[in-house]
Amino acid sequence: MLICFLDRRLGVVSIARMKGPIPLTHTLGFPRVGERRELKKAIEAYWQKQLTRGELERVAQELRRRHWLVQQQAGIGLIPSNDFSFYDQMLDLTCLVGNVPLRFGWDGGKVDLDTYFQLARGVSGGAEKTGGCGCASCQTSAAACEMTKWFDTNYHYLVPEFRAATQFRLSSTKVFDEFSEALALGIKTKPVLIGPVTYLTLGKVHDTENPQFNRFELLERLLPVYVEVLQRLEALGTEWVQLDEPVFSLDLTSEQRIALATAYVTLAAAAPKLKLLVANYFGGLRENLPDFLRLPVHALHVDLVRAPDELDAILREFPKNKLLSIGLVDGRNIWRTDLAAAFAKLEKAAAALGAGRLLVAPSCSLLHTPVTLRHETKLDAEFKSWLAYAEEKLAEVGTLRDLLEGGAPAREALAASRTALASRAASSRIHNAVVKQRVARVVPGDLQRAAPFPQRQAEQRAKLRLPLFPTTTIGSFPQTDEVRAARARWRKGSLSTADYERFIEAEIADAVKFQDEIGLDLPVHGEFERNDMVEYFGEQLDGFAFTENGWVQSYGTRCVKPPIIYGDVARPQPMTVRWSAYAQTLTRRPMKGMLTGPVTVLQWSFVRDDQPRRDTTWQIALALRDEVLDLERAGLAAIQIDEPALREGLPLRSADRADYLAWAVGAFRLCAGGVRNDTQIHTHMCYAEFNDIIQAIADLDADVITIEASRSGMELLEAFETFRYPNEIGPGVYDIHSPRVPGVAEMEQLIEKALRVLPPGNIWVNPDCGLKTRGWAEVKPALRNMVEAARRLRVRFAAEHKAGISS
Ligand code: GLN
Ligand code: ZN
């Protein structure tokens, strides 16, 4: 090890002398949670008062130290600081600039850690529940700041709030403290801050008196705080500061362009000794390139993983007085880099600008990848050779730089990358000719139900015989401790498969009995057999792998361990039929089968990078299509295909959206297209903006869509005032994030609201989302009330409904 290390250092030294300056390496950020999720565990223990503030600080400090040293040992030249966070980097910035919303009663001093956590979790405490349906809204309480997705990642940030009267002032020393902390270890870091325009863009105006207030007016009040921060960093001896402005990957308004230009003129002049690096990532610059290149800063970072084709344009236009940081290693995925391809780009850039004007980096912060492959003990060596987590990506960045000098270790690393890539490209574990052919042979007819909706509706009514305002649920019932414990015992081998299955059957039987008792019209089996709505399917499909430690931060202390879709997806055998068919034997009412849709499976996984996402999605869709047909054959008259993540996949640029929506909608239709007219296809979506994709939702052509609506008081229905949704729809009337049991009258009123914009014959009555995070003690009375609300409305509207059907 040591010899190899020395070799490399010697190689660098001698060749550097021959060839002149070499590029710096840097990273834009490192995962902070720790290789064993130490930070998550410590913060949660602190919340539960099992850890003192001092103990928590020590865990954090040790993690920062470890992460700086790991990067230093990997030969990274410019190591970031302030990429650490106790919850979220946007929240850190909110506290740095003193933008604490009024409702937290902050006294204006330094924002302390407890106030910080209050912004994240709400003051009432106890708002944070573990688990949830997978969406961020699961965790927010009324008083906490809203959470939303960070660009097109699965990371959620806390949304800054702005008012016309918002004033900013330096209110945290975190960025300075962390710089000094690293300096004490002998590492002069590059502090990282989110840039002012990204900060303003991603916030929301919360100002009832001035709802139309333009947040960019706040820029001139915000900039002085940035100036102060930069000056203090300069005084501390900082050399480089990174300002993240990923808004450059979005469609920019002229106002944002002006804000960007003005902001950086001010910031560049603020601290003349500092080298400012502005980073764009998550997409190409496209028409924003001239604005980006004009920024009066020392260096600019571009994401060449997301926008590999932009290199030529960038090099052509790149200003002579700047350095270029090129992101060549994917910070968003777990695949080993094609070093030969990445190096070709680096060489081209070096030829155009000179190696000394380059910085080599991952495409974005490594926050979005797991920490280290070292703890993956169950993946075989071949599979592991295809992967690179954050630590392995550091080595790749170093190799790319070293390759410019042609040292032997770098050449060996390049050869190893070639071998791994070739093994992946040729592996029979990945490529399944039958699956590829099947996707290639999909014809438009496969995406089409046999008859248009009105005819299907008539046939389904004849078969299902459901009343007006039919009641249903979204699929899952409480995942109690007993259910989890049984699954854990079964996985460990201390419960036999036969006993586990009997246990699940008993849970299903109870759930069906309850639904029958309260008179729920379209019952479900309850999803007791599922740990997670994606993992359950991934585990049964070919082409998916699961990691032991592939954790990435989703928000705050919540981490997710996405499956890896590495190969062609095929379904060796039915996945859900056994349970749904069993449930159907227990009741005379029609049972609803329950599947996770192809786009959601894709979005919540690490996806293979060797074929278009569309192809992978359609492979999943074909596997699900077979499952749908098997369910139909087994006697399920209604089948729900959940697509809560459809909106998440929407590209950042509007120009790319139509293409995405076409294949994403196509994938859903491919799942559903093969069933008979009288089989009712449901879908479900929740916790996202739907208004801008409402046409695509209609294009799914699901017979019924259930959608979260109660939480926003049916706000989503505004979309239906102008858009006539053609099929049946169930706007949620029961907020499943709250333990509160909604009353009958309250739910009746929500349906009445829906009736203002939707025809009575098309309305379903259901909760907002699945009930797996709730307890039976709340679920039972809540669903009883829900069924009663539907019953009362039915009485009032029966006459109208009859008229509607016969006309
Ligand atoms: N069928 C799933 C459930 O009920 C849907 C969950 C979701 O929309 N996230 O749990
Ligand atoms: Zn949902």
Coordinates of C-alpha atoms in Angstrom, one line a residue, residues 416-745:
A416 CA -9.0 -2.3 -14.1
S417 CA -11.9 0.1 -15.0
R418 CA -11.8 -1.3 -18.6
T419 CA -11.9 -4.9 -17.4
A420 CA -14.8 -4.2 -15.0
L421 CA -16.8 -2.3 -17.7
A422 CA -16.2 -5.1 -20.2
S423 CA -17.3 -7.7 -17.7
R424 CA -20.5 -5.7 -17.1
A425 CA -21.1 -5.1 -20.8
A426 CA -20.9 -8.8 -21.6
S427 CA -22.3 -10.4 -18.4
S428 CA -25.1 -12.9 -18.8
R429 CA -26.4 -11.7 -15.4
I430 CA -27.2 -8.4 -17.1
H431 CA -28.3 -9.2 -20.6
N432 CA -31.4 -11.2 -21.3
A433 CA -32.1 -11.4 -25.1
V434 CA -35.7 -12.4 -24.6
V435 CA -36.5 -9.3 -22.5
K436 CA -34.7 -7.0 -24.9
Q437 CA -36.7 -8.4 -27.8
R438 CA -39.9 -8.1 -26.0
V439 CA -39.4 -4.4 -25.4
A440 CA -38.4 -3.9 -29.0
R441 CA -41.6 -5.6 -30.2
V442 CA -44.0 -3.5 -28.2
V443 CA -46.6 -2.1 -30.6
P444 CA -48.9 0.9 -30.0
G445 CA -51.8 -1.5 -29.6
D446 CA -50.1 -2.9 -26.4
L447 CA -50.6 0.5 -24.8
Q448 CA -54.3 0.6 -25.5
R449 CA -57.2 -0.8 -23.6
A450 CA -59.6 -2.7 -25.9
A451 CA -62.4 -0.1 -25.5
P452 CA -62.6 3.6 -24.6
F453 CA -63.4 4.5 -21.0
P454 CA -67.1 5.1 -21.3
Q455 CA -67.7 1.5 -22.5
R456 CA -65.3 0.1 -20.0
Q457 CA -67.1 2.1 -17.3
A458 CA -70.4 0.5 -18.3
E459 CA -69.0 -3.0 -18.3
Q460 CA -67.2 -2.5 -15.0
R461 CA -70.4 -1.1 -13.4
A462 CA -72.3 -4.2 -14.6
K463 CA -69.7 -6.5 -13.1
L464 CA -68.6 -4.8 -9.9
R465 CA -72.0 -3.5 -8.9
L466 CA -70.5 -0.8 -6.7
P467 CA -72.8 1.9 -5.2
L468 CA -72.5 5.6 -5.8
F469 CA -69.4 7.1 -4.0
P470 CA -67.8 3.7 -3.7
T471 CA -65.3 3.4 -0.8
T472 CA -61.8 1.9 -1.0
T473 CA -58.4 2.4 0.6
I474 CA -55.0 2.9 -1.0
G475 CA -53.7 -0.6 -0.2
S476 CA -51.7 -0.9 3.0
F477 CA -53.0 -1.5 6.5
P478 CA -51.0 -0.9 9.6
Q479 CA -47.6 -2.6 9.6
T480 CA -47.7 -3.4 13.3
D481 CA -44.7 -4.4 15.4
E482 CA -46.0 -8.0 15.2
V483 CA -45.9 -7.9 11.4
R484 CA -42.4 -6.5 11.3
A485 CA -41.2 -8.9 14.0
A486 CA -42.6 -11.9 12.1
R487 CA -40.9 -10.8 8.9
A488 CA -37.6 -10.3 10.7
R489 CA -37.8 -13.7 12.3
W490 CA -38.6 -15.3 8.9
R491 CA -35.7 -13.5 7.3
K492 CA -33.4 -14.7 10.0
G493 CA -34.7 -18.2 9.6
S494 CA -36.2 -18.5 13.1
L495 CA -39.7 -18.6 11.6
S496 CA -40.4 -21.2 8.8
T497 CA -41.8 -20.0 5.5
A498 CA -45.0 -22.0 6.1
D499 CA -45.5 -20.4 9.5
Y500 CA -44.7 -16.9 8.1
E501 CA -47.2 -17.4 5.4
R502 CA -49.9 -18.6 7.8
F503 CA -49.2 -15.5 9.9
I504 CA -49.6 -13.2 6.9
E505 CA -52.8 -15.0 5.9
A506 CA -54.2 -14.5 9.4
E507 CA -53.4 -10.7 9.1
I508 CA -55.1 -10.6 5.7
A509 CA -58.2 -12.5 7.0
D510 CA -58.5 -10.0 9.9
A511 CA -58.2 -7.0 7.5
V512 CA -60.8 -8.4 5.1
K513 CA -63.2 -9.2 7.9
F514 CA -62.9 -5.7 9.2
Q515 CA -63.5 -4.2 5.8
D516 CA -66.5 -6.4 5.3
E517 CA -67.9 -5.5 8.6
I518 CA -67.8 -1.8 8.0
G519 CA -69.1 -2.2 4.5
L520 CA -66.1 -1.0 2.5
D521 CA -67.0 -1.5 -1.1
L522 CA -63.7 -2.3 -2.7
P523 CA -61.5 -4.0 -0.1
V524 CA -57.7 -4.7 -0.3
H525 CA -55.6 -7.5 1.3
G526 CA -53.5 -5.0 3.3
E527 CA -49.9 -5.4 2.0
F528 CA -48.8 -7.1 5.2
E529 CA -46.2 -9.2 3.2
R530 CA -44.4 -6.0 2.0
N531 CA -41.5 -4.4 3.7
D532 CA -41.4 -1.6 1.2
M533 CA -43.5 -1.0 -1.9
V534 CA -40.4 -1.1 -4.3
E535 CA -38.2 -3.6 -2.5
Y536 CA -40.9 -6.2 -2.3
F537 CA -41.1 -6.3 -6.1
G538 CA -37.4 -5.8 -6.7
E539 CA -36.6 -8.8 -4.6
Q540 CA -38.8 -11.0 -6.8
L541 CA -37.6 -9.6 -10.2
D542 CA -34.5 -10.5 -12.1
G543 CA -32.1 -7.6 -12.6
F544 CA -32.3 -6.1 -9.1
A545 CA -29.7 -6.2 -6.4
F546 CA -29.9 -5.2 -2.8
T547 CA -27.1 -3.8 -0.7
E548 CA -26.4 -4.1 3.0
N549 CA -25.2 -0.5 3.5
G550 CA -26.1 1.4 0.4
W551 CA -27.7 4.1 2.5
V552 CA -28.3 7.7 1.2
Q553 CA -29.8 10.6 3.0
S554 CA -33.4 11.3 2.0
Y555 CA -34.0 14.0 4.5
G556 CA -32.9 14.9 8.0
T557 CA -32.1 11.6 9.7
R558 CA -34.1 9.5 7.3
C559 CA -31.9 7.4 5.0
V560 CA -33.0 5.1 2.3
K561 CA -31.3 2.1 0.8
P562 CA -32.5 2.0 -2.9
P563 CA -32.3 -1.2 -4.8
I564 CA -29.9 -1.4 -7.7
I565 CA -31.4 -2.1 -11.0
Y566 CA -28.4 -3.6 -12.8
G567 CA -29.8 -5.9 -15.5
D568 CA -32.7 -6.7 -17.8
V569 CA -35.8 -7.0 -15.7
A570 CA -37.8 -10.2 -15.9
R571 CA -40.4 -11.8 -13.7
P572 CA -39.6 -15.5 -12.9
Q573 CA -43.0 -16.1 -11.3
P574 CA -46.1 -14.2 -10.0
M575 CA -45.3 -11.9 -7.2
T576 CA -48.6 -10.9 -5.5
V577 CA -51.2 -13.3 -6.9
R578 CA -50.9 -15.7 -4.0
W579 CA -52.0 -13.0 -1.4
S580 CA -54.6 -11.2 -3.5
A581 CA -56.2 -14.4 -4.6
Y582 CA -56.3 -15.6 -1.0
A583 CA -57.9 -12.4 0.1
Q584 CA -60.5 -12.7 -2.7
T585 CA -61.6 -16.2 -1.3
L586 CA -62.5 -14.5 2.0
T587 CA -65.2 -12.1 0.7
R588 CA -68.0 -11.8 -1.8
R589 CA -67.0 -8.2 -2.5
P590 CA -64.6 -7.6 -5.3
M591 CA -61.0 -7.4 -4.1
K592 CA -58.5 -4.9 -5.4
G593 CA -55.0 -6.3 -6.4
M594 CA -52.1 -4.0 -5.6
L595 CA -48.9 -3.3 -7.6
T596 CA -46.2 -0.7 -7.6
G597 CA -45.9 1.0 -11.0
P598 CA -42.9 1.0 -13.2
V599 CA -41.9 4.6 -12.9
T600 CA -42.0 4.5 -9.1
V601 CA -39.8 1.4 -9.1
L602 CA -37.4 3.2 -11.3
Q603 CA -37.4 6.5 -9.4
W604 CA -36.8 4.9 -6.1
S605 CA -33.8 2.8 -7.3
F606 CA -30.3 3.2 -8.4
V607 CA -30.8 2.7 -12.2
R608 CA -28.4 1.2 -14.6
D609 CA -26.6 3.7 -16.8
D610 CA -25.9 1.5 -19.8
Q611 CA -29.3 2.0 -21.4
P612 CA -31.9 4.7 -21.5
R613 CA -34.1 5.0 -18.5
R614 CA -37.1 4.5 -20.7
D615 CA -35.9 1.0 -21.8
T616 CA -35.4 0.0 -18.2
T617 CA -38.9 1.3 -17.3
W618 CA -40.5 -0.6 -20.1
Q619 CA -38.9 -3.8 -19.0
I620 CA -40.3 -3.3 -15.6
A621 CA -43.7 -2.5 -17.2
L622 CA -43.7 -5.7 -19.2
A623 CA -43.0 -7.7 -16.0
L624 CA -45.9 -5.9 -14.3
R625 CA -48.1 -6.5 -17.3
D626 CA -47.7 -10.2 -16.8
E627 CA -48.5 -9.8 -13.1
V628 CA -51.6 -7.8 -13.9
L629 CA -52.8 -10.5 -16.3
D630 CA -52.1 -13.2 -13.7
L631 CA -54.2 -11.2 -11.2
E632 CA -57.0 -10.9 -13.6
R633 CA -56.9 -14.6 -14.4
A634 CA -56.9 -15.3 -10.6
G635 CA -60.2 -13.5 -10.4
L636 CA -59.3 -10.0 -9.3
A637 CA -61.7 -7.6 -10.9
A638 CA -59.9 -4.5 -9.8
I639 CA -56.1 -3.9 -9.9
Q640 CA -54.3 -0.8 -8.6
I641 CA -50.9 0.2 -10.1
D642 CA -49.4 2.9 -7.8
E643 CA -47.4 5.6 -9.4
P644 CA -46.7 8.1 -6.6
A645 CA -43.3 8.9 -8.2
L646 CA -44.6 9.8 -11.6
R647 CA -44.2 13.5 -11.0
E648 CA -40.7 13.1 -9.5
G649 CA -39.2 11.9 -12.7
L650 CA -40.2 15.1 -14.5
P651 CA -37.0 16.6 -16.1
L652 CA -35.7 19.9 -14.8
R653 CA -36.1 21.6 -18.2
S654 CA -39.5 22.1 -19.7
A655 CA -38.2 21.2 -23.1
D656 CA -37.5 17.6 -22.0
R657 CA -40.8 17.0 -20.3
A658 CA -43.0 15.9 -23.1
D659 CA -40.6 13.2 -24.0
Y660 CA -40.4 11.9 -20.5
L661 CA -44.1 12.0 -20.0
A662 CA -44.7 10.2 -23.2
W663 CA -42.6 7.2 -22.2
A664 CA -43.6 7.3 -18.5
V665 CA -47.3 7.3 -19.4
G666 CA -46.5 4.7 -22.0
A667 CA -45.0 2.4 -19.4
F668 CA -48.1 2.6 -17.2
R669 CA -50.4 1.9 -20.2
L670 CA -48.1 -1.1 -21.1
C671 CA -48.8 -2.5 -17.6
A672 CA -52.5 -2.0 -17.9
G673 CA -53.2 -2.3 -21.6
G674 CA -53.8 -6.1 -21.7
V675 CA -56.8 -6.5 -19.4
R676 CA -60.5 -7.0 -20.3
N677 CA -62.8 -4.1 -20.4
D678 CA -64.5 -5.1 -17.2
T679 CA -61.3 -5.3 -15.2
Q680 CA -61.0 -2.0 -13.4
I681 CA -57.5 -0.4 -13.4
H682 CA -56.8 1.9 -10.5
T683 CA -53.8 4.1 -10.0
H684 CA -52.7 6.2 -7.0
M685 CA -50.6 9.3 -6.6
C686 CA -49.7 11.5 -3.6
Y687 CA -47.7 14.4 -2.2
A688 CA -46.6 16.1 -5.4
E689 CA -47.7 19.0 -7.6
F690 CA -50.1 17.5 -10.1
N691 CA -51.5 20.5 -11.8
D692 CA -48.8 20.8 -14.4
I693 CA -49.0 17.2 -15.4
I694 CA -52.8 16.8 -15.2
Q695 CA -53.0 16.0 -19.0
A696 CA -50.4 13.2 -18.5
I697 CA -52.4 11.8 -15.6
A698 CA -55.5 11.7 -17.7
D699 CA -53.5 10.1 -20.5
L700 CA -52.7 7.2 -18.1
D701 CA -56.3 6.2 -18.9
A702 CA -56.7 4.5 -15.6
D703 CA -60.3 3.7 -14.8
V704 CA -59.9 5.2 -11.3
I705 CA -57.3 7.4 -9.8
T706 CA -57.0 8.0 -6.1
I707 CA -55.1 11.0 -5.1
E708 CA -54.0 12.8 -1.9
A709 CA -56.2 15.9 -1.4
S710 CA -57.4 16.2 2.2
R711 CA -54.2 17.6 3.6
S712 CA -54.5 20.6 1.4
G713 CA -58.2 20.9 1.9
M714 CA -58.9 19.7 -1.6
E715 CA -56.7 22.4 -3.0
L716 CA -55.7 20.1 -5.8
L717 CA -59.2 20.2 -7.1
E718 CA -58.6 23.7 -8.4
A719 CA -57.0 22.0 -11.4
F720 CA -60.3 20.3 -12.2
E721 CA -62.1 23.6 -12.5
T722 CA -60.5 24.1 -15.9
F723 CA -59.5 20.6 -16.7
R724 CA -62.3 18.1 -17.1
Y725 CA -60.8 14.8 -15.8
P726 CA -62.5 12.2 -17.9
N727 CA -62.4 9.0 -15.7
E728 CA -63.2 8.2 -12.1
I729 CA -61.4 9.8 -9.3
G730 CA -61.0 9.5 -5.5
P731 CA -59.7 12.7 -3.9
G732 CA -58.5 11.7 -0.4
V733 CA -60.7 12.6 2.5
Y734 CA -58.6 11.3 5.3
D735 CA -55.1 12.7 6.1
I736 CA -53.1 9.6 6.9
H737 CA -50.2 11.6 8.3
S738 CA -52.1 12.6 11.3
P739 CA -53.2 10.2 14.2
R740 CA -56.4 12.3 14.4
V741 CA -59.6 10.4 13.5
P742 CA -61.5 12.5 11.0
G743 CA -65.2 12.9 11.7
V744 CA -68.1 11.9 9.4
A745 CA -69.3 15.4 8.7

